[in-house]
Amino acid sequence: TSARNNNFLALIIIDLDEFKLINETYGHAAGDTLLKELSRRLSTQVRKSDIVARLGGDEFGVIINGYKQETDIHILTNKLMGVFDRPIDYGAESFHGKGCLGVALLGPEELPRDAAALLRAADGALYRAKHKGKNTIVYYDQRLGETLQQSASMENALNKAVENNELELYYQPKINSETLTLSGAEALLRWKWTGHEQVSPAIFIPIAERSLSIIEIGQWVLEEACRKMDYWKKKGLNLVPIAINVSPIQLQSSTFIRRVIETLDQYDIDPKLIELEITESTLMEHVEHISDRMNKLASIGCKWVIDDFGIGHSSLSRIADLPISKIKVDQSFVQMAPTSPADKKICSIIVLLAHELNLELVAEGVETLSHINALTLLPQDELQGFYFSKPLTSTDFEVWLQPEQFSQCVD
């Protein structure tokens, strides 16, 4: 139609940020109010001949046709983004909605694509927009298409990574702030994709979460860490708590608790030696669904750690009610503390908060002595970063666990 009428056609997918948080915090009636008001606002920004529809959950779709210039589409998408500018009232509360837009554009000279292809293009643009941040608009183009194709190829390879023995765990030591001796380690996943360079976790973890392969990969991480701990124990080495990063997708899996318990039993690992790390944003976005699971694993001795603390939107009352044992100060604050009074003050507040709540604290991203001197820590707190050690292979980390090395201070 767009080619025949010499017009532009566009499919726009709009995703609402933090809709689940509003639903879980204020109830479904609040979520319904938000959806209805946003639907009304979106409809006022387009013509009667255009189509606005809810695609499900927290997504809307908009189909527009009959525009003569591509710039008209850009003007319209900015208007659609503008529906989030004004707060939405619900009783005494005001919600400041945010969203992301993915746009698939079909010009007059382009060959018509089938509906499924256009939807995939808009969905791909939305996927990229959500990774760029809130209130972002991304237009699908050939370059993005190639990137998404690469992501699809990576996703297929990632699904076979466990089977092909391409995954490996590295261990970064954590150091007691008072004795400067080894007090724990964080297990960090690495992927050596056959025929390619090593892929950064920042790239492959989001892909694994989107494809749900993170459930199998996360289970592999837990099993590999426990298998190594069992191996070290049988060699007579000293064991320290190992922190394992847990994805929100894993936490919501119905088999998560059972598989953790079975793995600990299989390798005869004391649950107190396992720390489960979740990011602050994950905790707050999914707290209603995961709190029971957190409590069940805490009841057998596993420890829960909030990672990247300080950059999310934690509710202090929620933290106090959850079985949290430790928080990790986000490395961005630690690294700026020596030169930025504001970041140093934030670090001090987080440290004070942890101690007042009887939580242990980890300062991550420690790369210089000045990072340590800028912090006021208690004897039970920990330091982690390149100042002490980079992430190590399991063989190299074994040296730290030797009895003669275990109690020595780090130089």
mmCIF file of C-alpha atoms in Angstrom, residues 69-289:
data_model
loop_
_atom_site.group_PDB
_atom_site.id
_atom_site.type_symbol
_atom_site.label_atom_id
_atom_site.label_comp_id
_atom_site.label_asym_id
_atom_site.label_seq_id
_atom_site.Cartn_x
_atom_site.Cartn_y
_atom_site.Cartn_z
ATOM 1 C CA GLN A 69 8.016 12.377 4.397
ATOM 2 C CA GLU A 70 10.222 10.254 6.653
ATOM 3 C CA THR A 71 10.640 13.295 8.885
ATOM 4 C CA ASP A 72 6.891 13.129 9.557
ATOM 5 C CA ILE A 73 7.400 9.682 11.092
ATOM 6 C CA HIS A 74 10.185 11.000 13.330
ATOM 7 C CA ILE A 75 7.981 13.864 14.472
ATOM 8 C CA LEU A 76 5.184 11.436 15.275
ATOM 9 C CA THR A 77 7.389 9.014 17.229
ATOM 10 C CA ASN A 78 8.633 11.923 19.347
ATOM 11 C CA LYS A 79 4.999 12.843 20.001
ATOM 12 C CA LEU A 80 4.291 9.275 21.049
ATOM 13 C CA MET A 81 7.237 9.354 23.424
ATOM 14 C CA GLY A 82 5.821 12.585 24.798
ATOM 15 C CA VAL A 83 2.884 10.713 26.369
ATOM 16 C CA PHE A 84 5.256 9.803 29.188
ATOM 17 C CA ASP A 85 6.092 13.429 29.998
ATOM 18 C CA ARG A 86 3.122 14.051 32.276
ATOM 19 C CA PRO A 87 2.566 11.920 35.420
ATOM 20 C CA ILE A 88 -0.490 9.690 35.712
ATOM 21 C CA ASP A 89 -2.525 10.089 38.887
ATOM 22 C CA TYR A 90 -3.857 7.126 40.824
ATOM 23 C CA GLY A 91 -5.495 8.176 44.058
ATOM 24 C CA ALA A 92 -2.846 9.962 46.078
ATOM 25 C CA GLU A 93 -0.056 8.541 43.926
ATOM 26 C CA SER A 94 1.477 9.955 40.746
ATOM 27 C CA PHE A 95 3.204 7.571 38.347
ATOM 28 C CA HIS A 96 5.936 8.908 36.093
ATOM 29 C CA GLY A 97 5.818 6.407 33.277
ATOM 30 C CA LYS A 98 8.757 5.689 30.997
ATOM 31 C CA GLY A 99 8.962 3.715 27.806
ATOM 32 C CA CYS A 100 11.003 2.579 24.819
ATOM 33 C CA LEU A 101 10.017 2.607 21.142
ATOM 34 C CA GLY A 102 11.094 0.263 18.380
ATOM 35 C CA VAL A 103 10.265 1.479 14.874
ATOM 36 C CA ALA A 104 10.177 -0.451 11.593
ATOM 37 C CA LEU A 105 9.816 1.927 8.650
ATOM 38 C CA LEU A 106 8.757 1.019 5.123
ATOM 39 C CA GLY A 107 9.428 3.684 2.483
ATOM 40 C CA PRO A 108 7.643 4.227 -0.859
ATOM 41 C CA GLU A 109 10.456 2.624 -2.879
ATOM 42 C CA GLU A 110 10.885 -0.410 -0.636
ATOM 43 C CA LEU A 111 9.406 -3.754 -1.504
ATOM 44 C CA PRO A 112 6.545 -4.633 0.830
ATOM 45 C CA ARG A 113 7.516 -6.966 3.655
ATOM 46 C CA ASP A 114 5.121 -9.491 5.082
ATOM 47 C CA ALA A 115 3.574 -8.644 8.438
ATOM 48 C CA ALA A 116 5.743 -11.115 10.335
ATOM 49 C CA ALA A 117 8.961 -9.608 8.925
ATOM 50 C CA LEU A 118 7.824 -6.079 9.796
ATOM 51 C CA LEU A 119 6.940 -7.192 13.320
ATOM 52 C CA ARG A 120 10.352 -8.847 13.758
ATOM 53 C CA ALA A 121 12.055 -5.666 12.609
ATOM 54 C CA ALA A 122 10.102 -3.472 15.048
ATOM 55 C CA ASP A 123 10.670 -5.986 17.842
ATOM 56 C CA GLY A 124 14.394 -6.042 17.100
ATOM 57 C CA ALA A 125 14.540 -2.248 17.231
ATOM 58 C CA LEU A 126 12.666 -2.307 20.543
ATOM 59 C CA TYR A 127 15.097 -4.867 21.943
ATOM 60 C CA ARG A 128 17.986 -2.548 21.142
ATOM 61 C CA ALA A 129 16.120 0.474 22.557
ATOM 62 C CA LYS A 130 15.532 -1.271 25.883
ATOM 63 C CA HIS A 131 19.238 -2.021 26.189
ATOM 64 C CA LYS A 132 20.128 1.592 25.489
ATOM 65 C CA GLY A 133 18.022 2.856 28.376
ATOM 66 C CA LYS A 134 14.668 4.310 29.281
ATOM 67 C CA ASN A 135 12.777 6.738 27.011
ATOM 68 C CA THR A 136 14.762 5.636 23.958
ATOM 69 C CA ILE A 137 13.656 5.384 20.325
ATOM 70 C CA VAL A 138 15.468 3.048 17.906
ATOM 71 C CA TYR A 139 14.733 2.727 14.183
ATOM 72 C CA TYR A 140 15.354 -0.547 12.409
ATOM 73 C CA ASP A 141 17.863 -0.298 9.559
ATOM 74 C CA GLN A 142 20.182 -2.580 7.618
ATOM 75 C CA ARG A 143 23.009 -2.161 10.110
ATOM 76 C CA LEU A 144 20.760 -3.023 13.028
ATOM 77 C CA GLY A 145 19.437 -5.964 11.035
ATOM 78 C CA GLU A 146 22.977 -7.283 10.621
ATOM 79 C CA THR A 147 23.612 -6.815 14.333
ATOM 80 C CA LEU A 148 20.433 -8.696 15.199
ATOM 81 C CA GLN A 149 21.426 -11.450 12.782
ATOM 82 C CA GLN A 150 24.758 -11.728 14.578
ATOM 83 C CA SER A 151 22.883 -11.887 17.878
ATOM 84 C CA ALA A 152 20.732 -14.699 16.506
ATOM 85 C CA SER A 153 23.865 -16.582 15.448
ATOM 86 C CA MET A 154 25.364 -16.018 18.880
ATOM 87 C CA GLU A 155 22.143 -17.191 20.518
ATOM 88 C CA ASN A 156 22.254 -20.460 18.562
ATOM 89 C CA ALA A 157 25.882 -21.009 19.553
ATOM 90 C CA LEU A 158 25.174 -20.133 23.167
ATOM 91 C CA ASN A 159 22.477 -22.788 23.329
ATOM 92 C CA LYS A 160 25.214 -25.345 22.613
ATOM 93 C CA ALA A 161 27.931 -23.768 24.783
ATOM 94 C CA VAL A 162 27.470 -26.174 27.697
ATOM 95 C CA GLU A 163 27.354 -29.208 25.406
ATOM 96 C CA ASN A 164 30.474 -28.016 23.535
ATOM 97 C CA ASN A 165 32.401 -27.406 26.765
ATOM 98 C CA GLU A 166 32.983 -23.743 25.880
ATOM 99 C CA LEU A 167 32.189 -22.270 29.310
ATOM 100 C CA GLU A 168 34.717 -21.676 32.067
ATOM 101 C CA LEU A 169 34.605 -20.174 35.549
ATOM 102 C CA TYR A 170 37.175 -17.675 36.753
ATOM 103 C CA TYR A 171 37.487 -16.712 40.417
ATOM 104 C CA GLN A 172 38.232 -13.222 41.726
ATOM 105 C CA PRO A 173 39.450 -13.208 45.336
ATOM 106 C CA LYS A 174 37.745 -11.151 48.031
ATOM 107 C CA ILE A 175 39.926 -9.819 50.830
ATOM 108 C CA ASN A 176 39.076 -9.152 54.472
ATOM 109 C CA SER A 177 39.400 -5.418 55.075
ATOM 110 C CA GLU A 178 41.116 -5.805 58.462
ATOM 111 C CA THR A 179 43.437 -8.798 58.101
ATOM 112 C CA LEU A 180 43.979 -8.432 54.328
ATOM 113 C CA THR A 181 43.678 -12.205 53.988
ATOM 114 C CA LEU A 182 41.493 -14.215 51.605
ATOM 115 C CA SER A 183 37.866 -14.289 52.765
ATOM 116 C CA GLY A 184 35.979 -15.428 49.663
ATOM 117 C CA ALA A 185 35.754 -15.227 45.883
ATOM 118 C CA GLU A 186 33.282 -14.422 43.140
ATOM 119 C CA ALA A 187 32.760 -16.949 40.337
ATOM 120 C CA LEU A 188 32.780 -15.148 36.982
ATOM 121 C CA LEU A 189 31.569 -16.834 33.803
ATOM 122 C CA ARG A 190 33.612 -16.804 30.618
ATOM 123 C CA TRP A 191 32.573 -18.070 27.167
ATOM 124 C CA LYS A 192 35.199 -19.173 24.649
ATOM 125 C CA TRP A 193 33.075 -19.443 21.524
ATOM 126 C CA THR A 194 34.735 -21.962 19.203
ATOM 127 C CA GLY A 195 36.264 -20.188 16.220
ATOM 128 C CA HIS A 196 35.756 -16.746 17.755
ATOM 129 C CA GLU A 197 37.367 -14.490 20.325
ATOM 130 C CA GLN A 198 36.214 -14.730 23.939
ATOM 131 C CA VAL A 199 32.796 -13.082 24.260
ATOM 132 C CA SER A 200 32.161 -10.546 27.021
ATOM 133 C CA PRO A 201 29.504 -11.517 29.613
ATOM 134 C CA ALA A 202 27.975 -8.073 29.070
ATOM 135 C CA ILE A 203 27.145 -9.255 25.538
ATOM 136 C CA PHE A 204 26.161 -12.896 25.971
ATOM 137 C CA ILE A 205 24.309 -12.810 29.310
ATOM 138 C CA PRO A 206 21.446 -10.600 27.989
ATOM 139 C CA ILE A 207 21.170 -12.901 24.953
ATOM 140 C CA ALA A 208 21.081 -15.958 27.211
ATOM 141 C CA GLU A 209 18.356 -14.355 29.321
ATOM 142 C CA ARG A 210 16.277 -13.476 26.298
ATOM 143 C CA SER A 211 16.504 -17.028 24.909
ATOM 144 C CA LEU A 212 16.028 -18.573 28.376
ATOM 145 C CA SER A 213 19.241 -20.587 27.927
ATOM 146 C CA ILE A 214 20.418 -18.738 31.049
ATOM 147 C CA ILE A 215 18.540 -21.369 33.112
ATOM 148 C CA GLU A 216 20.760 -24.187 31.825
ATOM 149 C CA ILE A 217 23.874 -21.993 31.872
ATOM 150 C CA GLY A 218 23.155 -20.799 35.406
ATOM 151 C CA GLN A 219 22.753 -24.388 36.564
ATOM 152 C CA TRP A 220 26.090 -25.239 34.919
ATOM 153 C CA VAL A 221 27.744 -22.378 36.852
ATOM 154 C CA LEU A 222 26.380 -23.659 40.166
ATOM 155 C CA GLU A 223 27.393 -27.247 39.420
ATOM 156 C CA GLU A 224 30.873 -26.259 38.219
ATOM 157 C CA ALA A 225 31.508 -24.113 41.313
ATOM 158 C CA CYS A 226 30.340 -26.926 43.615
ATOM 159 C CA ARG A 227 32.344 -29.507 41.671
ATOM 160 C CA LYS A 228 35.498 -27.407 42.079
ATOM 161 C CA MET A 229 34.848 -26.861 45.781
ATOM 162 C CA ASP A 230 34.453 -30.615 46.252
ATOM 163 C CA TYR A 231 37.719 -31.154 44.349
ATOM 164 C CA TRP A 232 39.549 -28.570 46.484
ATOM 165 C CA LYS A 233 38.150 -30.083 49.688
ATOM 166 C CA LYS A 234 39.391 -33.539 48.711
ATOM 167 C CA LYS A 235 42.846 -32.061 47.996
ATOM 168 C CA GLY A 236 42.978 -30.713 51.551
ATOM 169 C CA LEU A 237 42.711 -27.065 50.488
ATOM 170 C CA ASN A 238 40.956 -24.409 52.511
ATOM 171 C CA LEU A 239 37.495 -23.507 51.288
ATOM 172 C CA VAL A 240 36.060 -19.987 51.249
ATOM 173 C CA PRO A 241 32.535 -18.805 50.358
ATOM 174 C CA ILE A 242 31.994 -18.578 46.609
ATOM 175 C CA ALA A 243 29.609 -15.932 45.253
ATOM 176 C CA ILE A 244 27.526 -16.952 42.239
ATOM 177 C CA ASN A 245 25.561 -14.492 40.133
ATOM 178 C CA VAL A 246 21.904 -15.433 39.692
ATOM 179 C CA SER A 247 19.718 -14.188 36.849
ATOM 180 C CA PRO A 248 16.109 -13.081 37.474
ATOM 181 C CA ILE A 249 15.101 -15.678 34.878
ATOM 182 C CA GLN A 250 16.637 -18.409 37.040
ATOM 183 C CA LEU A 251 14.950 -17.109 40.165
ATOM 184 C CA GLN A 252 11.542 -17.280 38.520
ATOM 185 C CA SER A 253 12.105 -20.845 37.322
ATOM 186 C CA SER A 254 9.955 -23.355 39.223
ATOM 187 C CA THR A 255 12.922 -25.749 39.464
ATOM 188 C CA PHE A 256 15.460 -23.255 40.845
ATOM 189 C CA ILE A 257 15.242 -24.118 44.559
ATOM 190 C CA ARG A 258 15.142 -27.863 43.978
ATOM 191 C CA ARG A 259 18.158 -27.782 41.662
ATOM 192 C CA VAL A 260 20.212 -25.679 44.093
ATOM 193 C CA ILE A 261 19.489 -28.079 46.974
ATOM 194 C CA GLU A 262 20.158 -31.160 44.839
ATOM 195 C CA THR A 263 23.468 -29.749 43.595
ATOM 196 C CA LEU A 264 24.648 -28.911 47.116
ATOM 197 C CA ASP A 265 23.707 -32.422 48.256
ATOM 198 C CA GLN A 266 25.369 -34.062 45.250
ATOM 199 C CA TYR A 267 28.760 -32.475 46.011
ATOM 200 C CA ASP A 268 28.301 -32.362 49.805
ATOM 201 C CA ILE A 269 28.805 -28.581 49.931
ATOM 202 C CA ASP A 270 27.904 -26.658 53.076
ATOM 203 C CA PRO A 271 25.211 -24.138 51.997
ATOM 204 C CA LYS A 272 27.004 -21.500 54.079
ATOM 205 C CA LEU A 273 29.775 -21.580 51.484
ATOM 206 C CA ILE A 274 27.422 -20.447 48.709
ATOM 207 C CA GLU A 275 26.560 -16.770 48.229
ATOM 208 C CA LEU A 276 23.849 -15.994 45.697
ATOM 209 C CA GLU A 277 24.248 -12.552 44.116
ATOM 210 C CA ILE A 278 21.338 -10.661 42.601
ATOM 211 C CA THR A 279 21.420 -7.097 41.359
ATOM 212 C CA GLU A 280 19.577 -4.380 43.213
ATOM 213 C CA SER A 281 17.287 -3.730 40.238
ATOM 214 C CA THR A 282 16.423 -7.447 39.940
ATOM 215 C CA LEU A 283 15.528 -7.588 43.612
ATOM 216 C CA MET A 284 13.156 -4.649 43.462
ATOM 217 C CA GLU A 285 11.532 -5.557 40.144
ATOM 218 C CA HIS A 286 10.785 -9.155 41.129
ATOM 219 C CA VAL A 287 10.611 -9.032 44.927
ATOM 220 C CA GLU A 288 6.996 -10.223 45.172
ATOM 221 C CA HIS A 289 7.799 -13.366 43.187
#
